[in-house]
PDB file of C-alpha atoms in Angstrom:
ATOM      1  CA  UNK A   1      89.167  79.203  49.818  1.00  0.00           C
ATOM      2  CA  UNK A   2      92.732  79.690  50.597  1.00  0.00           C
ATOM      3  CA  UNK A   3      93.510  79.719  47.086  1.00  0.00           C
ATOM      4  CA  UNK A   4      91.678  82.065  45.731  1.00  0.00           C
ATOM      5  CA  UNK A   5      90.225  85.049  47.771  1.00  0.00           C
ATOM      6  CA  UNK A   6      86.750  85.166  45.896  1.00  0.00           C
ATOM      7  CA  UNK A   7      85.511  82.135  46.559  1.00  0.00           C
ATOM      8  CA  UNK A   8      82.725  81.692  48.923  1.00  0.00           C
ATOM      9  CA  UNK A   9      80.598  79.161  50.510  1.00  0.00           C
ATOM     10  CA  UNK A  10      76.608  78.276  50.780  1.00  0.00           C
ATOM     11  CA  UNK A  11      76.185  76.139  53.849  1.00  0.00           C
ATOM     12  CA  UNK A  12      71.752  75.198  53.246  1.00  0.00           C
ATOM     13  CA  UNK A  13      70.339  73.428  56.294  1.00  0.00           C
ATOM     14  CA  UNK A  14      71.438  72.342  59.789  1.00  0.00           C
ATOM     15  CA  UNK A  15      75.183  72.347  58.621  1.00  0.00           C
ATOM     16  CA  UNK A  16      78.477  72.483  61.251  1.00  0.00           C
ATOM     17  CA  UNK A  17      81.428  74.716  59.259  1.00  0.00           C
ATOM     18  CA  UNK A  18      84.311  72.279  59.646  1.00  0.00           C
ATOM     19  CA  UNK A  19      87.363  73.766  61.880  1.00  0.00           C
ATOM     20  CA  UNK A  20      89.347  73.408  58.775  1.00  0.00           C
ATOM     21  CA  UNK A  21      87.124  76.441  57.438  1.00  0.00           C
ATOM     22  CA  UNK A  22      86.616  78.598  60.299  1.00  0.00           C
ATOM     23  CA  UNK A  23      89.041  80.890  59.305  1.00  0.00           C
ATOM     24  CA  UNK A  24      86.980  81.569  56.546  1.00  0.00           C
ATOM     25  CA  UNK A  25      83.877  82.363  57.855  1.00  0.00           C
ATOM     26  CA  UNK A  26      82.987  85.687  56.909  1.00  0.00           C
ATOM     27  CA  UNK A  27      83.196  84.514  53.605  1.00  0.00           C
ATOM     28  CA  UNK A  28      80.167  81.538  54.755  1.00  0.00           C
ATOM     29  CA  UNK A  29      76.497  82.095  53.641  1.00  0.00           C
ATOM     30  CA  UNK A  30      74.528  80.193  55.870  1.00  0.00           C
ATOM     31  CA  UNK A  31      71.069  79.839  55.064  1.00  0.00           C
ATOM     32  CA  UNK A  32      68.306  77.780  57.011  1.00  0.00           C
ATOM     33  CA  UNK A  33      66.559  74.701  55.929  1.00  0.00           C
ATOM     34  CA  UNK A  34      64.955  75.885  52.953  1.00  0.00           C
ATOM     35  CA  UNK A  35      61.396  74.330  51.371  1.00  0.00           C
ATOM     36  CA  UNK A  36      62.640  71.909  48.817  1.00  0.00           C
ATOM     37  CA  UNK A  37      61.983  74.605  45.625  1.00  0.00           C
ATOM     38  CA  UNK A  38      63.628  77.527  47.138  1.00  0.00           C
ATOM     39  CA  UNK A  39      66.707  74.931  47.618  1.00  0.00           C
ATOM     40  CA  UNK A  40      66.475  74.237  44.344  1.00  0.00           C
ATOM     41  CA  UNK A  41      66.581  77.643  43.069  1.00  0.00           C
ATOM     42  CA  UNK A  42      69.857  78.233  45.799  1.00  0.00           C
ATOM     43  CA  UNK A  43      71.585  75.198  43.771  1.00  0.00           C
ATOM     44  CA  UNK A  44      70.683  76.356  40.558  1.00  0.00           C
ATOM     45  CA  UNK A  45      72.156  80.070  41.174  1.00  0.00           C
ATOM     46  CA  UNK A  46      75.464  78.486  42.209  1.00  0.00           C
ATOM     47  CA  UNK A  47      78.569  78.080  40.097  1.00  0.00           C
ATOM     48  CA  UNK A  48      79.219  74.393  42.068  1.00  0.00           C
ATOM     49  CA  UNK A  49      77.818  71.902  44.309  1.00  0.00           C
ATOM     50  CA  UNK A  50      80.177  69.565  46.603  1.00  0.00           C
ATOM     51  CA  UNK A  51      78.956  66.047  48.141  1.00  0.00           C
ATOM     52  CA  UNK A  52      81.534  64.969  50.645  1.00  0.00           C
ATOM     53  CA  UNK A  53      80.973  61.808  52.357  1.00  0.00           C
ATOM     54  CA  UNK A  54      83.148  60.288  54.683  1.00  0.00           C
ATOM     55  CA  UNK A  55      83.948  56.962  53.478  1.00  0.00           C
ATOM     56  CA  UNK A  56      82.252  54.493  56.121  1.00  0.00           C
ATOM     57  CA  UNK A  57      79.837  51.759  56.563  1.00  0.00           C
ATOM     58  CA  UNK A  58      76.707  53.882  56.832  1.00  0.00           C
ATOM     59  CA  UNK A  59      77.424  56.046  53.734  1.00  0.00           C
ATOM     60  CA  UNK A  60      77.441  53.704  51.255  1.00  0.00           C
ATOM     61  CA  UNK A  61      73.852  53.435  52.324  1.00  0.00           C
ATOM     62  CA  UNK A  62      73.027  57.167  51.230  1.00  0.00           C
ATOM     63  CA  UNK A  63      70.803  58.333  48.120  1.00  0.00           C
ATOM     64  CA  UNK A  64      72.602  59.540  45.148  1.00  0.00           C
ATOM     65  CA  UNK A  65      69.883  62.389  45.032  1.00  0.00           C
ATOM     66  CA  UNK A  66      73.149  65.161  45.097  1.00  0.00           C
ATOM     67  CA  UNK A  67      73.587  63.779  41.767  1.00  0.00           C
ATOM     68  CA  UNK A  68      70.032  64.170  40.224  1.00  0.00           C
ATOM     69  CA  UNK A  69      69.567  67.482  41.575  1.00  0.00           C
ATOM     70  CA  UNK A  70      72.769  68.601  40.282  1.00  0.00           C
ATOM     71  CA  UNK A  71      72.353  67.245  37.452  1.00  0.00           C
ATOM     72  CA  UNK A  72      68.618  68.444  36.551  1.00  0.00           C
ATOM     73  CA  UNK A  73      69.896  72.082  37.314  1.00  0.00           C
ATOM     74  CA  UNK A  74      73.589  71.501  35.043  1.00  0.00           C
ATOM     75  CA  UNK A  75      75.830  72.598  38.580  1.00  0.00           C
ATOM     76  CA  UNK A  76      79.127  70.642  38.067  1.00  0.00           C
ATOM     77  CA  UNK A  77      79.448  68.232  41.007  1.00  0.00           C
ATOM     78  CA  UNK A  78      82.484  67.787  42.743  1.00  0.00           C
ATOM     79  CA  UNK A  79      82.022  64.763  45.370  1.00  0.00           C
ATOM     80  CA  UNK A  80      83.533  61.763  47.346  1.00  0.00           C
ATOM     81  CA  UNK A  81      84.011  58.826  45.727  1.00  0.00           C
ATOM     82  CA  UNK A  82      82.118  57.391  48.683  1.00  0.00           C
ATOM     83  CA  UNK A  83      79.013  56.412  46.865  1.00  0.00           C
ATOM     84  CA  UNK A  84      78.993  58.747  43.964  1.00  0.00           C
ATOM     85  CA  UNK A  85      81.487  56.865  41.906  1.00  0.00           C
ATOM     86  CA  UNK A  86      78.614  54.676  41.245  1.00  0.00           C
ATOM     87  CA  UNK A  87      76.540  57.200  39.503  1.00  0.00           C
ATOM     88  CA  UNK A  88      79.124  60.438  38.496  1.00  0.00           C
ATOM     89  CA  UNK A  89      81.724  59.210  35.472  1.00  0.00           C
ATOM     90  CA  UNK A  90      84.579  61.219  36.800  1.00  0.00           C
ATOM     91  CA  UNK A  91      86.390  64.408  34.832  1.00  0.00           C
ATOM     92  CA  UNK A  92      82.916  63.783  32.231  1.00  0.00           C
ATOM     93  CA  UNK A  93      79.571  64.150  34.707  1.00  0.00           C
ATOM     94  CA  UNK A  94      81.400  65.377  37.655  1.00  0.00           C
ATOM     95  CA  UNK A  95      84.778  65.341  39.715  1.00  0.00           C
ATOM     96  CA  UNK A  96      85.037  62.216  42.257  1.00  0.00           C
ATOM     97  CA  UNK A  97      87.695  62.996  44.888  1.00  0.00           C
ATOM     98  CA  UNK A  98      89.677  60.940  47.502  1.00  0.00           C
ATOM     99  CA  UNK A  99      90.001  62.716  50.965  1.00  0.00           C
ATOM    100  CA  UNK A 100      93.139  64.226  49.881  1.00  0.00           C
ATOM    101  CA  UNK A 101      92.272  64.863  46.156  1.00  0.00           C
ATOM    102  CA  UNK A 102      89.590  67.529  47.744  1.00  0.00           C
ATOM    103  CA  UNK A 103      91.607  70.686  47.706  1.00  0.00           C
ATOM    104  CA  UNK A 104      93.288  70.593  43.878  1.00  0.00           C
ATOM    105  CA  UNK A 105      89.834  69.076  42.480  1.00  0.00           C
ATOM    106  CA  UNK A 106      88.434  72.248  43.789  1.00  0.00           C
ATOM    107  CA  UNK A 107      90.614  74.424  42.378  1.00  0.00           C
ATOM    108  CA  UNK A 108      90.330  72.827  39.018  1.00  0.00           C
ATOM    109  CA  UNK A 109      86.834  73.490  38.898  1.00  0.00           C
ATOM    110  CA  UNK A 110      87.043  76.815  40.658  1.00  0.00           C
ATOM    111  CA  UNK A 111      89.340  78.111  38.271  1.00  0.00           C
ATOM    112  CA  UNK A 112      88.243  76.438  34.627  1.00  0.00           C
ATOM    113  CA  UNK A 113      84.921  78.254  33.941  1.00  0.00           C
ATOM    114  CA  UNK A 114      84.577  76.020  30.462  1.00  0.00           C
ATOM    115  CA  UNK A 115      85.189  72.596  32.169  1.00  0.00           C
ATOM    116  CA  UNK A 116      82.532  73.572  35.189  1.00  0.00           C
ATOM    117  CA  UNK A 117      80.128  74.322  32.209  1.00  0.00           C
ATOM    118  CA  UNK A 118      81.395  70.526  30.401  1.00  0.00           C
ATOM    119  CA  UNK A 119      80.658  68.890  33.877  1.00  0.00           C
ATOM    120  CA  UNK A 120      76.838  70.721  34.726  1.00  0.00           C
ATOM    121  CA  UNK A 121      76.201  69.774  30.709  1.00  0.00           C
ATOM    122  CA  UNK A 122      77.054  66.359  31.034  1.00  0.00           C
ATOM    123  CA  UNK A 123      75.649  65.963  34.407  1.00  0.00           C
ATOM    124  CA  UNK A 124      72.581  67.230  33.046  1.00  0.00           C
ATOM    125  CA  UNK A 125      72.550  64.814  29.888  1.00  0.00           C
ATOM    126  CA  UNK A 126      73.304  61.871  32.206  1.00  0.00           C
ATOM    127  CA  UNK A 127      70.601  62.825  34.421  1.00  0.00           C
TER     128      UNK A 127
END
């Protein structure tokens, strides 16, 4: 968000905004927990969907459902490799990102409007 003025952010559900990103808050949509096909319809009409995971014991455990959705709707997914790099083939279906690989994967996709479309279309066809 630094990087680029225009960029805002969806927070859907009972979601903290990290300290990192208060600074940036009037640029924050926060929306409440929405019925599962009105969050659907928030994913679809959004240009990119992020899964961060802190690498730990109990997140290996999660679903890979960030995955499916985003791939049923074609949003590129940029996410941890926590977990996802089981289920995202990374630069092809999505973007898998250390904890400091975060803020240049999201410019990448940010700024390359043809490579976010690659990643939702092969997301889509993997899903």
């Amino acid at each position: 968000m630094a990087a680029n003025p225009e960029v805002g952010l969806k927070l859907i559900g009972p979601v903290g905004l990290p300290a990192p990103l208060q600074g940036f808050a009037d640029r924050v949509w926060r929306l409440d927990s929405l019925p599962y096909g009105e969050y659907l319809r928030e994913l679809a009409d959004s240009d990119l969907t992020i899964a961060p995971l802190a690498d730990d014991g109990f997140n290996i455990f999660k679903s890979q459902v960030k995955v499916l959705e985003a791939g049923l709707l074609g949003v590129p997914l940029v996410a941890s490799r926590t977990l996802y790099d089981r289920y995202v083939e990374d630069g092809v279906s999505g973007v898998l990102c250390a904890p400091q690989q975060w803020p240049e994967a999201l410019i990448r996709v940010v700024e390359d409007a043809a490579f976010r479309k690659q990643l939702g279309a092969a997301g889509q066809e993997s899903v």
